Each structure stands twice: as structure tokens, then as C-alpha cells.
């Protein structure tokens, strides 16, 4: 809310800095780009992670091996994983006469695929714990009453997993929203970055644009705080549900 050079030399400007940040085209693009990236990533990661978790709790052969394989990407360091997938994408796109950082759309889907490939295995483990915590007597009672597998899934399992869905949605949203390293590797277009990189570009050797950086940082935090406030109960219940076996 101020204009300053040092902490002892400042002038109150009210909301002028926020107005300036919102008027900045790069900031608006970064905010919208990050929001879309977070929404698509959250949906894709959680749908696929839950599908894999459900499949691996159906007593199929080699379930432990499959769990290990799906979880392994989460063990690979972020910068290594980013460069590996960057080379894979470039190897595919060069057949079409282009490359990953040449187009914002390529970078967007590259980011989504990259974060999904790593995070699905981690989310899968938590979903498996949640599925195993669904009371077995409840499932047996439903089957005895004539409920089909379809009915058991949508009437028993899915409602019991709602807290886990909320918890995983928050975790995956925070990971996507605050991701700095992978966008830094995959994206390479001026004014077309995610929020963490976009805000970082205001810091230069020639001076720091605090009048954009500070209000931008505040506005960047607000969506995650709102999501957490609305999903707080689900988050707490989801994080503890997997530790209690019914």
C-alpha cells in the first residue's frame, strides 16, 4: 500500500499498486495461465490417481509391483524430470518442425503432462489408503442388500472418499499453483509465464518493481487461501482417514 525506496522513506498510495498490477498485461496473463493450468492439472491428476488406486485395490495380480512402478516418478528429482520430459517433447515435436518452447500451448500441455506423470503415483498411494479405510462391513451389507458393483462404487465408496478428494485437490492445486522449476524449464516466452516466474521477472539487476511484485504476490496467495478455507474440513478428514481402518 506504499511507494518506497527504504523503510524510512515511504508514501501511502492506497490501492494504486494493485491497480497498476492489474493493469499489467503480463501479470493478467500469468494469473489466468496459472489458474487454467492448476484447474486442468487438479482434475487430471485426481481422476487418474483415483482410477489407478481403485484398480489396484481389486486384488489383481502384481498389484504391489504396479504400485511401485506408478510411485517411482515421484522419486525423481524435479530438475532432472523437467529436462527429461523437455527432451521427450522436443523429440516428438521436431517431427512437425517445431519445438516445445515455440508455442505457449505446447508449454501448457507439456506442464500438465509432466506434473500429472509425477504426481499421480503420490496421490494414488493416499487414495489407496482411503479406499482401504472404507468399512468392509458396509460394503458387505450393501452387496447382501443386492447392490451391484456399480452401486457399491457410487453409493458407498465415492461418498466415503469425499474427504480424500478434498485433501488431494488442495495438495495438487498448491503444487500446480506454486510450481516454479518446471515452468522455468518448459516455458520460454516473454510475458507468457506462470505466476511464480512472472512475478520473478519484476526483479532485475537494474531495479525491482516492488509496486507490481508486492501486490501481485498478495493476489497470487488469495486463491489458495480461499480454496483451503472452503475445503479445510475435507482436508483434515482426508489426511487422517487413511490411517484408520474401519
JSON list of N, CA and C in Angstrom, two decimals, residues 1 8 18 24 39 41 43-44 63 80 85 95 119 140 155 161 164 186 198 204 209-210 231 233:
[
{"chain": "A", "resi": 1, "resn": "UNK", "atom": "N", "xyz": [0.81, -1.21, 0.00]},
{"chain": "A", "resi": 1, "resn": "UNK", "atom": "CA", "xyz": [0.00, 0.00, 0.00]},
{"chain": "A", "resi": 1, "resn": "UNK", "atom": "C", "xyz": [0.85, 1.27, 0.00]},
{"chain": "A", "resi": 8, "resn": "UNK", "atom": "N", "xyz": [12.31, 3.74, 5.72]},
{"chain": "A", "resi": 8, "resn": "UNK", "atom": "CA", "xyz": [12.11, 5.03, 6.39]},
{"chain": "A", "resi": 8, "resn": "UNK", "atom": "C", "xyz": [11.63, 6.11, 5.43]},
{"chain": "A", "resi": 18, "resn": "UNK", "atom": "N", "xyz": [-2.10, -2.02, -6.53]},
{"chain": "A", "resi": 18, "resn": "UNK", "atom": "CA", "xyz": [-2.94, -3.12, -7.01]},
{"chain": "A", "resi": 18, "resn": "UNK", "atom": "C", "xyz": [-3.53, -2.80, -8.38]},
{"chain": "A", "resi": 24, "resn": "UNK", "atom": "N", "xyz": [-1.22, -4.42, -15.60]},
{"chain": "A", "resi": 24, "resn": "UNK", "atom": "CA", "xyz": [-0.06, -5.01, -16.28]},
{"chain": "A", "resi": 24, "resn": "UNK", "atom": "C", "xyz": [-0.49, -6.24, -17.06]},
{"chain": "A", "resi": 39, "resn": "UNK", "atom": "N", "xyz": [-6.27, -25.75, -12.63]},
{"chain": "A", "resi": 39, "resn": "UNK", "atom": "CA", "xyz": [-7.57, -26.42, -12.72]},
{"chain": "A", "resi": 39, "resn": "UNK", "atom": "C", "xyz": [-7.45, -27.71, -13.53]},
{"chain": "A", "resi": 41, "resn": "UNK", "atom": "N", "xyz": [-4.75, -29.45, -14.24]},
{"chain": "A", "resi": 41, "resn": "UNK", "atom": "CA", "xyz": [-3.86, -30.39, -13.56]},
{"chain": "A", "resi": 41, "resn": "UNK", "atom": "C", "xyz": [-4.57, -31.09, -12.41]},
{"chain": "A", "resi": 43, "resn": "UNK", "atom": "N", "xyz": [-7.79, -31.65, -11.93]},
{"chain": "A", "resi": 43, "resn": "UNK", "atom": "CA", "xyz": [-8.79, -32.60, -12.43]},
{"chain": "A", "resi": 43, "resn": "UNK", "atom": "C", "xyz": [-8.12, -33.85, -13.00]},
{"chain": "A", "resi": 44, "resn": "UNK", "atom": "N", "xyz": [-7.14, -33.67, -13.85]},
{"chain": "A", "resi": 44, "resn": "UNK", "atom": "CA", "xyz": [-6.48, -34.80, -14.50]},
{"chain": "A", "resi": 44, "resn": "UNK", "atom": "C", "xyz": [-5.77, -35.70, -13.48]},
{"chain": "A", "resi": 63, "resn": "UNK", "atom": "N", "xyz": [-0.20, -56.36, -7.99]},
{"chain": "A", "resi": 63, "resn": "UNK", "atom": "CA", "xyz": [-0.64, -55.03, -7.54]},
{"chain": "A", "resi": 63, "resn": "UNK", "atom": "C", "xyz": [0.51, -54.27, -6.87]},
{"chain": "A", "resi": 80, "resn": "UNK", "atom": "N", "xyz": [15.74, -32.87, -12.92]},
{"chain": "A", "resi": 80, "resn": "UNK", "atom": "CA", "xyz": [16.05, -33.98, -13.82]},
{"chain": "A", "resi": 80, "resn": "UNK", "atom": "C", "xyz": [14.81, -34.37, -14.60]},
{"chain": "A", "resi": 85, "resn": "UNK", "atom": "N", "xyz": [11.63, -34.74, -19.65]},
{"chain": "A", "resi": 85, "resn": "UNK", "atom": "CA", "xyz": [10.40, -34.57, -20.41]},
{"chain": "A", "resi": 85, "resn": "UNK", "atom": "C", "xyz": [10.54, -33.49, -21.47]},
{"chain": "A", "resi": 95, "resn": "UNK", "atom": "N", "xyz": [9.50, -33.60, -35.27]},
{"chain": "A", "resi": 95, "resn": "UNK", "atom": "CA", "xyz": [8.94, -34.27, -36.46]},
{"chain": "A", "resi": 95, "resn": "UNK", "atom": "C", "xyz": [7.92, -33.39, -37.17]},
{"chain": "A", "resi": 119, "resn": "UNK", "atom": "N", "xyz": [2.88, -36.69, -10.20]},
{"chain": "A", "resi": 119, "resn": "UNK", "atom": "CA", "xyz": [2.02, -36.61, -9.03]},
{"chain": "A", "resi": 119, "resn": "UNK", "atom": "C", "xyz": [0.99, -37.73, -8.92]},
{"chain": "A", "resi": 140, "resn": "UNK", "atom": "N", "xyz": [-20.02, -55.15, 2.51]},
{"chain": "A", "resi": 140, "resn": "UNK", "atom": "CA", "xyz": [-20.69, -56.45, 2.54]},
{"chain": "A", "resi": 140, "resn": "UNK", "atom": "C", "xyz": [-22.20, -56.29, 2.72]},
{"chain": "A", "resi": 155, "resn": "UNK", "atom": "N", "xyz": [-22.35, -45.36, -4.48]},
{"chain": "A", "resi": 155, "resn": "UNK", "atom": "CA", "xyz": [-23.14, -45.06, -3.29]},
{"chain": "A", "resi": 155, "resn": "UNK", "atom": "C", "xyz": [-22.39, -45.27, -1.99]},
{"chain": "A", "resi": 161, "resn": "UNK", "atom": "N", "xyz": [-15.11, -41.31, 0.12]},
{"chain": "A", "resi": 161, "resn": "UNK", "atom": "CA", "xyz": [-13.84, -40.77, -0.34]},
{"chain": "A", "resi": 161, "resn": "UNK", "atom": "C", "xyz": [-13.86, -39.25, -0.53]},
{"chain": "A", "resi": 164, "resn": "UNK", "atom": "N", "xyz": [-11.10, -37.36, 1.12]},
{"chain": "A", "resi": 164, "resn": "UNK", "atom": "CA", "xyz": [-9.83, -37.59, 0.43]},
{"chain": "A", "resi": 164, "resn": "UNK", "atom": "C", "xyz": [-9.76, -36.76, -0.85]},
{"chain": "A", "resi": 186, "resn": "UNK", "atom": "N", "xyz": [10.18, -25.51, -19.07]},
{"chain": "A", "resi": 186, "resn": "UNK", "atom": "CA", "xyz": [9.30, -25.79, -20.21]},
{"chain": "A", "resi": 186, "resn": "UNK", "atom": "C", "xyz": [8.86, -24.53, -20.95]},
{"chain": "A", "resi": 198, "resn": "UNK", "atom": "N", "xyz": [6.47, -15.15, -13.55]},
{"chain": "A", "resi": 198, "resn": "UNK", "atom": "CA", "xyz": [6.06, -13.81, -13.95]},
{"chain": "A", "resi": 198, "resn": "UNK", "atom": "C", "xyz": [6.39, -12.78, -12.89]},
{"chain": "A", "resi": 204, "resn": "UNK", "atom": "N", "xyz": [15.03, -7.37, -11.31]},
{"chain": "A", "resi": 204, "resn": "UNK", "atom": "CA", "xyz": [16.09, -7.27, -12.32]},
{"chain": "A", "resi": 204, "resn": "UNK", "atom": "C", "xyz": [17.34, -6.64, -11.72]},
{"chain": "A", "resi": 209, "resn": "UNK", "atom": "N", "xyz": [10.69, -3.89, -9.38]},
{"chain": "A", "resi": 209, "resn": "UNK", "atom": "CA", "xyz": [9.37, -3.25, -9.49]},
{"chain": "A", "resi": 209, "resn": "UNK", "atom": "C", "xyz": [8.49, -3.71, -8.33]},
{"chain": "A", "resi": 210, "resn": "UNK", "atom": "N", "xyz": [8.79, -3.20, -7.14]},
{"chain": "A", "resi": 210, "resn": "UNK", "atom": "CA", "xyz": [8.04, -3.61, -5.96]},
{"chain": "A", "resi": 210, "resn": "UNK", "atom": "C", "xyz": [6.57, -3.21, -6.06]},
{"chain": "A", "resi": 231, "resn": "UNK", "atom": "N", "xyz": [-12.37, -25.82, 1.91]},
{"chain": "A", "resi": 231, "resn": "UNK", "atom": "CA", "xyz": [-12.14, -27.27, 1.92]},
{"chain": "A", "resi": 231, "resn": "UNK", "atom": "C", "xyz": [-11.38, -27.74, 3.17]},
{"chain": "A", "resi": 233, "resn": "UNK", "atom": "N", "xyz": [-12.23, -28.62, 6.28]},
{"chain": "A", "resi": 233, "resn": "UNK", "atom": "CA", "xyz": [-12.73, -29.81, 6.96]},
{"chain": "A", "resi": 233, "resn": "UNK", "atom": "C", "xyz": [-12.43, -31.07, 6.16]}
]
